[in-house]
Every structure is written in structure tokens, then in C-alpha cells.
Amino acid sequence: MAPDALSDHRFVGYRRKLIEEIRGRGIDDLVTLQMFDRVPRHIFLPEGVWPRAYEDAPIPIGFNQTASQPSLQAYYLSILNPGSDDKVLEIGTGSGYLTALLALMADRVYSVERVRELSQRARKALDDMGVKNVALLVGDGTIGWRKYQPFDVIVVSAASPSIPSALVDQLGDGGRMLIPVGSRESQELVLVQKTGFLVTEDVVKGECTFVPLLGRFAWKADEASP
Ligand code: SAH
């Protein structure tokens, strides 16, 4: 990344437009919108796609993966509402963009990614931004990150055939998780909430398309490619 990329003013106007677009999609939670103003999305993406960095669209980041659509991430944040005392587990670091947004809102973020190169790139961008409250792990997120449980918030950014039970187990009392559940082609976004021993599951959004969650308690890697 060029040394001045972080403060590149060409991108400020695009960022404001993106925020307007997110508002246009019905997300008007001010805290969430402010976060989108604070994180330069382009530094989390390969330089070749920088001209598209502030489109409200999924963007390819290599290794058959995409950075999720910003308005969908805004939706995640507005529902999960991570607070400054919260411990967050993210499954699917990908570009690290959502990781940075979460890190600004929460106390600590623990993020698991199965593709080592993506995790390394995300670390570099987070360092460039000066984000210090994020721990990254390369591994299978379908088993969670037991060492740091329980979590107040769990964010799953890849589609799963079912809800991995380890993730529900690692949710703390009062904890909430969003996870896309369904087929390889189309999923519903499910909000899982835990209060004491009571666990509720509610579909909060239909017809989403995420990249597949590949791991022990989701799809196997060789089932994934069409
Ligand atoms: N929020 C990210 C989304 C990236 S796409 C972003 O906006 O950039 C989902 C990511 O989940 C991909 O990087 C993929 O490699 C990762 N992934 C898929 N299965 C996984 C698993 N079992 N454990 C951890 N990461 C996984």
C-alpha cells in the first residue's frame, strides 16, 4: 500500500456516497453509519479493485472469496449492536473490513479465517489503520475459538447448512449471533439469542447469498466448488 493511501482524500467523497446509499437501504442507526465514515474500505481490498471500493457491492478479494456488501454489514451491525464492553467472535475475517468496523465498536474482536493469506492481508490493513484490539486466528471457525469464550456477539460472514453447535455453546448469557443458514445458493439470516439456558432462533432476513462456510461443522472443502 502506498504510504498516503490511508488519508487519500479522493476516497472521502466516495465514502460519503456509500453512507448515503446504506441510509437509503433503511439503515439509519447513527453509530453504525459513523463507523462506515471512519474505516477506509479501500485499504482492506486488493489495489486493483480500489476504484470499486466504495460501491455497495461484494468485491472479489482473491482465493475465490469476496468482501461482503457494505449495506449487509451495516445491517449486521445495526442488529447486533456491539457495545464498548463487548467481546466479539467473527468467523470469516476475509478482507478484515468488518473486523475493523467491529473493533471500533467493541472492546475486543477475535476473528477466525481459514485462508492464511487473507488473514495476513487483513492483519496488515488493521495495523496500517492502527487498530489494536483484534486477535486473528487461521483455522476452522466452525469450532469457534474456545480459549476466549464466552462471547457477547458472534458474527458469521459465510453461509452454513446449519448452525454449528460450538458457536451456540460459546455464546455468553445475553449473547447474540447472526449467521446465514440455508443451501449453497441462497440463505436466510438467522439471529440466535441466548438468555440463561434459553436459546432462540429468528429469521431476520431472507434471500441472501454468502460464500460457503467450509469446515468440520459446515460444508467440506471439496463439496464447495460447483
Ligand atoms: N466479512 C468478510 C467476509 C469475507 S467472505 C469481508 O467483508 O471481507 C467469508 C470468509 O469466510 C472468506 O474469507 C472465507 O475464506 C472464510 N471462511 C469460510 N469458511 C471458514 C471457516 N470454516 N472458518 C473460518 N473462515 C472461513
mmCIF file of C-alpha atoms and ligand atoms in Angstrom:
data_model
loop_
_atom_site.group_PDB
_atom_site.id
_atom_site.type_symbol
_atom_site.label_atom_id
_atom_site.label_comp_id
_atom_site.label_asym_id
_atom_site.label_seq_id
_atom_site.Cartn_x
_atom_site.Cartn_y
_atom_site.Cartn_z
ATOM 1 C CA MET A 1 0.000 0.000 0.000
ATOM 2 C CA ALA A 2 1.288 3.469 -0.844
ATOM 3 C CA PRO A 3 2.180 5.396 2.335
ATOM 4 C CA ASP A 4 -0.511 8.047 1.795
ATOM 5 C CA ALA A 5 -3.299 5.584 0.880
ATOM 6 C CA LEU A 6 -4.859 5.800 4.329
ATOM 7 C CA SER A 7 -5.511 9.523 4.098
ATOM 8 C CA ASP A 8 -6.204 9.575 0.361
ATOM 9 C CA HIS A 9 -8.800 12.327 0.004
ATOM 10 C CA ARG A 10 -10.070 11.023 -3.318
ATOM 11 C CA PHE A 11 -11.884 8.377 -1.328
ATOM 12 C CA VAL A 12 -13.593 10.625 1.230
ATOM 13 C CA GLY A 13 -16.354 11.715 -1.165
ATOM 14 C CA TYR A 14 -16.948 8.127 -2.300
ATOM 15 C CA ARG A 15 -17.221 7.080 1.333
ATOM 16 C CA ARG A 16 -19.908 9.702 1.999
ATOM 17 C CA LYS A 17 -21.830 8.451 -1.038
ATOM 18 C CA LEU A 18 -21.630 4.911 0.270
ATOM 19 C CA ILE A 19 -23.043 6.044 3.620
ATOM 20 C CA GLU A 20 -25.946 7.740 1.823
ATOM 21 C CA GLU A 21 -26.564 4.514 -0.068
ATOM 22 C CA ILE A 22 -26.576 2.499 3.157
ATOM 23 C CA ARG A 23 -29.070 5.001 4.650
ATOM 24 C CA GLY A 24 -31.158 4.654 1.505
ATOM 25 C CA ARG A 25 -31.442 0.957 2.286
ATOM 26 C CA GLY A 26 -33.166 1.786 5.548
ATOM 27 C CA ILE A 27 -30.249 1.650 7.998
ATOM 28 C CA ASP A 28 -30.288 4.882 9.948
ATOM 29 C CA ASP A 29 -28.541 3.830 13.154
ATOM 30 C CA LEU A 30 -26.140 6.759 13.621
ATOM 31 C CA VAL A 31 -23.434 4.827 15.453
ATOM 32 C CA THR A 32 -23.290 2.267 12.652
ATOM 33 C CA LEU A 33 -23.165 4.956 9.957
ATOM 34 C CA GLN A 34 -20.355 6.800 11.759
ATOM 35 C CA MET A 35 -18.254 3.636 11.714
ATOM 36 C CA PHE A 36 -18.521 3.500 7.942
ATOM 37 C CA ASP A 37 -17.156 7.016 7.821
ATOM 38 C CA ARG A 38 -14.182 6.057 9.967
ATOM 39 C CA VAL A 39 -12.951 2.967 8.132
ATOM 40 C CA PRO A 40 -11.267 3.370 4.720
ATOM 41 C CA ARG A 41 -12.602 0.276 2.921
ATOM 42 C CA HIS A 42 -10.079 0.501 0.072
ATOM 43 C CA ILE A 43 -7.080 -0.357 2.249
ATOM 44 C CA PHE A 44 -8.721 -3.727 3.009
ATOM 45 C CA LEU A 45 -9.072 -4.576 -0.691
ATOM 46 C CA PRO A 46 -6.522 -5.501 -3.378
ATOM 47 C CA GLU A 47 -5.274 -2.313 -5.098
ATOM 48 C CA GLY A 48 -6.667 -3.467 -8.459
ATOM 49 C CA VAL A 49 -10.257 -3.066 -7.202
ATOM 50 C CA TRP A 50 -9.791 0.289 -5.410
ATOM 51 C CA PRO A 51 -11.902 2.165 -7.994
ATOM 52 C CA ARG A 52 -14.848 -0.003 -6.859
ATOM 53 C CA ALA A 53 -14.010 0.062 -3.153
ATOM 54 C CA TYR A 54 -16.954 2.267 -2.160
ATOM 55 C CA GLU A 55 -19.606 0.587 -4.277
ATOM 56 C CA ASP A 56 -22.326 -1.048 -2.219
ATOM 57 C CA ALA A 57 -21.406 -4.414 -3.667
ATOM 58 C CA PRO A 58 -19.478 -7.575 -2.827
ATOM 59 C CA ILE A 59 -15.903 -7.188 -4.121
ATOM 60 C CA PRO A 60 -13.536 -10.053 -5.072
ATOM 61 C CA ILE A 61 -10.548 -10.352 -2.717
ATOM 62 C CA GLY A 62 -8.873 -13.429 -4.268
ATOM 63 C CA PHE A 63 -8.875 -17.100 -3.201
ATOM 64 C CA ASN A 64 -12.473 -17.425 -4.511
ATOM 65 C CA GLN A 65 -13.697 -15.108 -1.754
ATOM 66 C CA THR A 66 -15.478 -11.766 -1.681
ATOM 67 C CA ALA A 67 -15.688 -8.891 0.755
ATOM 68 C CA SER A 68 -19.362 -8.705 1.734
ATOM 69 C CA GLN A 69 -21.718 -5.953 0.597
ATOM 70 C CA PRO A 70 -21.327 -2.930 2.941
ATOM 71 C CA SER A 71 -25.083 -2.377 3.432
ATOM 72 C CA LEU A 72 -25.412 -6.002 4.551
ATOM 73 C CA GLN A 73 -22.570 -5.474 7.013
ATOM 74 C CA ALA A 74 -24.302 -2.304 8.230
ATOM 75 C CA TYR A 75 -27.421 -4.398 8.755
ATOM 76 C CA TYR A 76 -25.381 -6.895 10.815
ATOM 77 C CA LEU A 77 -24.002 -4.101 12.986
ATOM 78 C CA SER A 78 -27.357 -2.399 13.500
ATOM 79 C CA ILE A 79 -28.911 -5.667 14.689
ATOM 80 C CA LEU A 80 -26.014 -6.941 16.788
ATOM 81 C CA ASN A 81 -25.256 -3.515 18.219
ATOM 82 C CA PRO A 82 -21.809 -4.367 19.656
ATOM 83 C CA GLY A 83 -21.086 -2.232 22.725
ATOM 84 C CA SER A 84 -17.798 -0.913 24.101
ATOM 85 C CA ASP A 85 -17.638 -3.684 26.741
ATOM 86 C CA ASP A 86 -18.432 -6.495 24.332
ATOM 87 C CA LYS A 87 -16.220 -9.375 23.258
ATOM 88 C CA VAL A 88 -16.871 -10.313 19.640
ATOM 89 C CA LEU A 89 -16.106 -13.505 17.707
ATOM 90 C CA GLU A 90 -16.038 -13.144 13.911
ATOM 91 C CA ILE A 91 -15.993 -16.186 11.659
ATOM 92 C CA GLY A 92 -14.553 -15.374 8.208
ATOM 93 C CA THR A 93 -12.141 -12.436 8.563
ATOM 94 C CA GLY A 94 -11.892 -12.151 4.770
ATOM 95 C CA SER A 95 -10.700 -8.642 3.915
ATOM 96 C CA GLY A 96 -10.784 -7.547 7.560
ATOM 97 C CA TYR A 97 -13.115 -4.625 6.790
ATOM 98 C CA LEU A 98 -15.941 -5.810 9.050
ATOM 99 C CA THR A 99 -13.298 -6.736 11.636
ATOM 100 C CA ALA A 100 -12.195 -3.082 11.692
ATOM 101 C CA LEU A 101 -15.782 -1.824 11.996
ATOM 102 C CA LEU A 102 -16.385 -4.240 14.881
ATOM 103 C CA ALA A 103 -13.113 -3.264 16.547
ATOM 104 C CA LEU A 104 -14.177 0.381 16.675
ATOM 105 C CA MET A 105 -17.441 -0.544 18.391
ATOM 106 C CA ALA A 106 -16.448 -3.383 20.733
ATOM 107 C CA ASP A 107 -13.885 -3.995 23.456
ATOM 108 C CA ARG A 108 -12.112 -6.865 21.685
ATOM 109 C CA VAL A 109 -12.560 -8.779 18.461
ATOM 110 C CA TYR A 110 -11.419 -12.362 17.889
ATOM 111 C CA SER A 111 -11.562 -13.264 14.223
ATOM 112 C CA VAL A 112 -11.010 -16.649 12.557
ATOM 113 C CA GLU A 113 -10.197 -17.144 8.851
ATOM 114 C CA ARG A 114 -9.346 -20.395 7.057
ATOM 115 C CA VAL A 115 -7.245 -18.802 4.266
ATOM 116 C CA ARG A 116 -3.887 -17.814 5.718
ATOM 117 C CA GLU A 117 -3.072 -15.207 3.049
ATOM 118 C CA LEU A 118 -6.353 -13.365 3.672
ATOM 119 C CA SER A 119 -5.720 -13.310 7.407
ATOM 120 C CA GLN A 120 -2.219 -11.926 6.816
ATOM 121 C CA ARG A 121 -3.531 -9.214 4.487
ATOM 122 C CA ALA A 122 -6.226 -8.283 6.981
ATOM 123 C CA ARG A 123 -3.591 -8.003 9.739
ATOM 124 C CA LYS A 124 -1.555 -5.609 7.603
ATOM 125 C CA ALA A 125 -4.564 -3.358 6.876
ATOM 126 C CA LEU A 126 -5.636 -3.381 10.547
ATOM 127 C CA ASP A 127 -2.075 -2.441 11.566
ATOM 128 C CA ASP A 128 -1.978 0.348 8.965
ATOM 129 C CA MET A 129 -5.204 1.690 10.475
ATOM 130 C CA GLY A 130 -3.757 1.472 13.981
ATOM 131 C CA VAL A 131 -6.395 -1.000 15.208
ATOM 132 C CA LYS A 132 -5.008 -2.772 18.276
ATOM 133 C CA ASN A 133 -7.893 -4.702 19.853
ATOM 134 C CA VAL A 134 -8.108 -7.545 17.326
ATOM 135 C CA ALA A 135 -6.737 -11.085 17.599
ATOM 136 C CA LEU A 136 -6.645 -13.121 14.377
ATOM 137 C CA LEU A 137 -6.504 -16.899 14.048
ATOM 138 C CA VAL A 138 -6.007 -19.027 10.958
ATOM 139 C CA GLY A 139 -8.214 -22.094 11.289
ATOM 140 C CA ASP A 140 -11.669 -23.578 11.124
ATOM 141 C CA GLY A 141 -14.197 -21.170 12.611
ATOM 142 C CA THR A 142 -16.982 -23.768 12.739
ATOM 143 C CA ILE A 143 -15.452 -24.871 16.039
ATOM 144 C CA GLY A 144 -15.318 -21.287 17.308
ATOM 145 C CA TRP A 145 -12.420 -20.059 19.452
ATOM 146 C CA ARG A 146 -12.844 -21.852 22.744
ATOM 147 C CA LYS A 147 -9.953 -20.135 24.525
ATOM 148 C CA TYR A 148 -11.700 -16.752 24.585
ATOM 149 C CA GLN A 149 -15.321 -17.806 25.130
ATOM 150 C CA PRO A 150 -17.931 -16.724 26.138
ATOM 151 C CA PHE A 151 -18.666 -14.060 23.512
ATOM 152 C CA ASP A 152 -21.280 -11.311 23.662
ATOM 153 C CA VAL A 153 -21.549 -11.167 19.886
ATOM 154 C CA ILE A 154 -20.770 -13.743 17.172
ATOM 155 C CA VAL A 155 -20.712 -12.697 13.532
ATOM 156 C CA VAL A 156 -20.617 -15.385 10.852
ATOM 157 C CA SER A 157 -19.841 -13.999 7.388
ATOM 158 C CA ALA A 158 -20.138 -17.231 5.393
ATOM 159 C CA ALA A 159 -23.154 -19.424 4.640
ATOM 160 C CA SER A 160 -23.732 -22.582 6.653
ATOM 161 C CA PRO A 161 -26.059 -25.571 6.097
ATOM 162 C CA SER A 162 -26.929 -25.418 9.830
ATOM 163 C CA ILE A 163 -25.942 -23.567 12.982
ATOM 164 C CA PRO A 164 -22.683 -25.055 14.347
ATOM 165 C CA SER A 165 -23.407 -26.035 17.957
ATOM 166 C CA ALA A 166 -19.937 -24.989 19.162
ATOM 167 C CA LEU A 167 -20.813 -21.400 18.261
ATOM 168 C CA VAL A 168 -24.057 -21.517 20.259
ATOM 169 C CA ASP A 169 -22.108 -23.051 23.178
ATOM 170 C CA GLN A 170 -19.557 -20.220 23.071
ATOM 171 C CA LEU A 171 -22.228 -17.515 23.205
ATOM 172 C CA GLY A 172 -22.482 -15.919 26.644
ATOM 173 C CA ASP A 173 -25.613 -15.050 28.614
ATOM 174 C CA GLY A 174 -27.295 -12.173 26.756
ATOM 175 C CA GLY A 175 -25.219 -13.046 23.698
ATOM 176 C CA ARG A 176 -26.391 -12.710 20.112
ATOM 177 C CA MET A 177 -25.205 -14.205 16.838
ATOM 178 C CA LEU A 178 -26.040 -13.630 13.184
ATOM 179 C CA ILE A 179 -25.439 -16.460 10.730
ATOM 180 C CA PRO A 180 -26.619 -17.087 7.159
ATOM 181 C CA VAL A 181 -28.218 -20.548 7.041
ATOM 182 C CA GLY A 182 -29.514 -22.414 4.002
ATOM 183 C CA SER A 183 -28.380 -24.014 0.764
ATOM 184 C CA ARG A 184 -25.232 -23.246 -1.208
ATOM 185 C CA GLU A 185 -27.257 -20.949 -3.481
ATOM 186 C CA SER A 186 -29.440 -18.999 -1.078
ATOM 187 C CA GLN A 187 -29.665 -18.428 2.653
ATOM 188 C CA GLU A 188 -31.696 -16.739 5.348
ATOM 189 C CA LEU A 189 -30.048 -14.640 8.006
ATOM 190 C CA VAL A 190 -30.740 -16.145 11.434
ATOM 191 C CA LEU A 191 -30.456 -14.241 14.710
ATOM 192 C CA VAL A 192 -29.582 -16.557 17.612
ATOM 193 C CA GLN A 193 -30.014 -15.134 21.108
ATOM 194 C CA LYS A 194 -29.101 -16.714 24.423
ATOM 195 C CA THR A 195 -30.665 -15.782 27.754
ATOM 196 C CA GLY A 196 -29.641 -18.120 30.545
ATOM 197 C CA PHE A 197 -30.375 -21.599 29.180
ATOM 198 C CA LEU A 198 -32.902 -20.296 26.673
ATOM 199 C CA VAL A 199 -31.744 -20.102 23.056
ATOM 200 C CA THR A 200 -33.996 -18.503 20.422
ATOM 201 C CA GLU A 201 -33.586 -18.512 16.650
ATOM 202 C CA ASP A 202 -35.340 -15.961 14.429
ATOM 203 C CA VAL A 203 -35.059 -15.386 10.700
ATOM 204 C CA VAL A 204 -34.425 -11.660 10.285
ATOM 205 C CA LYS A 205 -33.782 -11.531 6.542
ATOM 206 C CA GLY A 206 -34.406 -13.801 3.570
ATOM 207 C CA GLU A 207 -32.677 -14.409 0.252
ATOM 208 C CA CYS A 208 -29.039 -13.659 0.989
ATOM 209 C CA THR A 209 -26.085 -15.117 -0.876
ATOM 210 C CA PHE A 210 -22.837 -15.613 1.004
ATOM 211 C CA VAL A 211 -19.724 -17.630 0.135
ATOM 212 C CA PRO A 212 -19.804 -21.077 1.784
ATOM 213 C CA LEU A 213 -18.570 -21.769 5.301
ATOM 214 C CA LEU A 214 -16.092 -24.603 4.832
ATOM 215 C CA GLY A 215 -15.182 -26.699 7.811
ATOM 216 C CA ARG A 216 -15.823 -29.569 10.144
ATOM 217 C CA PHE A 217 -19.358 -28.446 11.067
ATOM 218 C CA ALA A 218 -20.398 -26.892 7.738
ATOM 219 C CA TRP A 219 -19.593 -27.860 4.153
ATOM 220 C CA LYS A 220 -16.482 -29.881 3.431
ATOM 221 C CA ALA A 221 -13.959 -28.022 1.267
ATOM 222 C CA ASP A 222 -14.280 -30.499 -1.639
ATOM 223 C CA GLU A 223 -18.105 -30.190 -1.706
ATOM 224 C CA ALA A 224 -17.838 -26.464 -2.096
ATOM 225 C CA SER A 225 -16.737 -25.792 -5.639
ATOM 226 C CA PRO A 226 -19.508 -26.107 -8.186
HETATM 227 N N1 SAH B 1 -16.627 -10.052 6.317
HETATM 228 C C1 SAH B 1 -15.708 -10.513 5.313
HETATM 229 C C2 SAH B 1 -16.370 -11.641 4.561
HETATM 230 C C3 SAH B 1 -15.450 -12.449 3.746
HETATM 231 S S1 SAH B 1 -16.223 -13.775 2.895
HETATM 232 C C4 SAH B 1 -15.368 -9.372 4.376
HETATM 233 O O1 SAH B 1 -16.221 -8.496 4.188
HETATM 234 O O2 SAH B 1 -14.291 -9.332 3.814
HETATM 235 C C5 SAH B 1 -16.213 -15.060 4.102
HETATM 236 C C6 SAH B 1 -14.864 -15.533 4.561
HETATM 237 O O3 SAH B 1 -15.087 -16.695 5.355
HETATM 238 C C7 SAH B 1 -13.902 -15.950 3.469
HETATM 239 O O4 SAH B 1 -12.704 -15.212 3.599
HETATM 240 C C8 SAH B 1 -13.650 -17.455 3.735
HETATM 241 O O5 SAH B 1 -12.329 -17.870 3.464
HETATM 242 C C9 SAH B 1 -13.962 -17.542 5.212
HETATM 243 N N2 SAH B 1 -14.326 -18.886 5.693
HETATM 244 C C10 SAH B 1 -15.066 -19.859 5.083
HETATM 245 N N3 SAH B 1 -15.169 -20.941 5.884
HETATM 246 C C11 SAH B 1 -14.489 -20.652 7.032
HETATM 247 C C12 SAH B 1 -14.248 -21.365 8.252
HETATM 248 N N4 SAH B 1 -14.705 -22.604 8.479
HETATM 249 N N5 SAH B 1 -13.512 -20.751 9.208
HETATM 250 C C13 SAH B 1 -13.026 -19.501 9.040
HETATM 251 N N6 SAH B 1 -13.231 -18.783 7.898
HETATM 252 C C14 SAH B 1 -13.959 -19.335 6.918
#
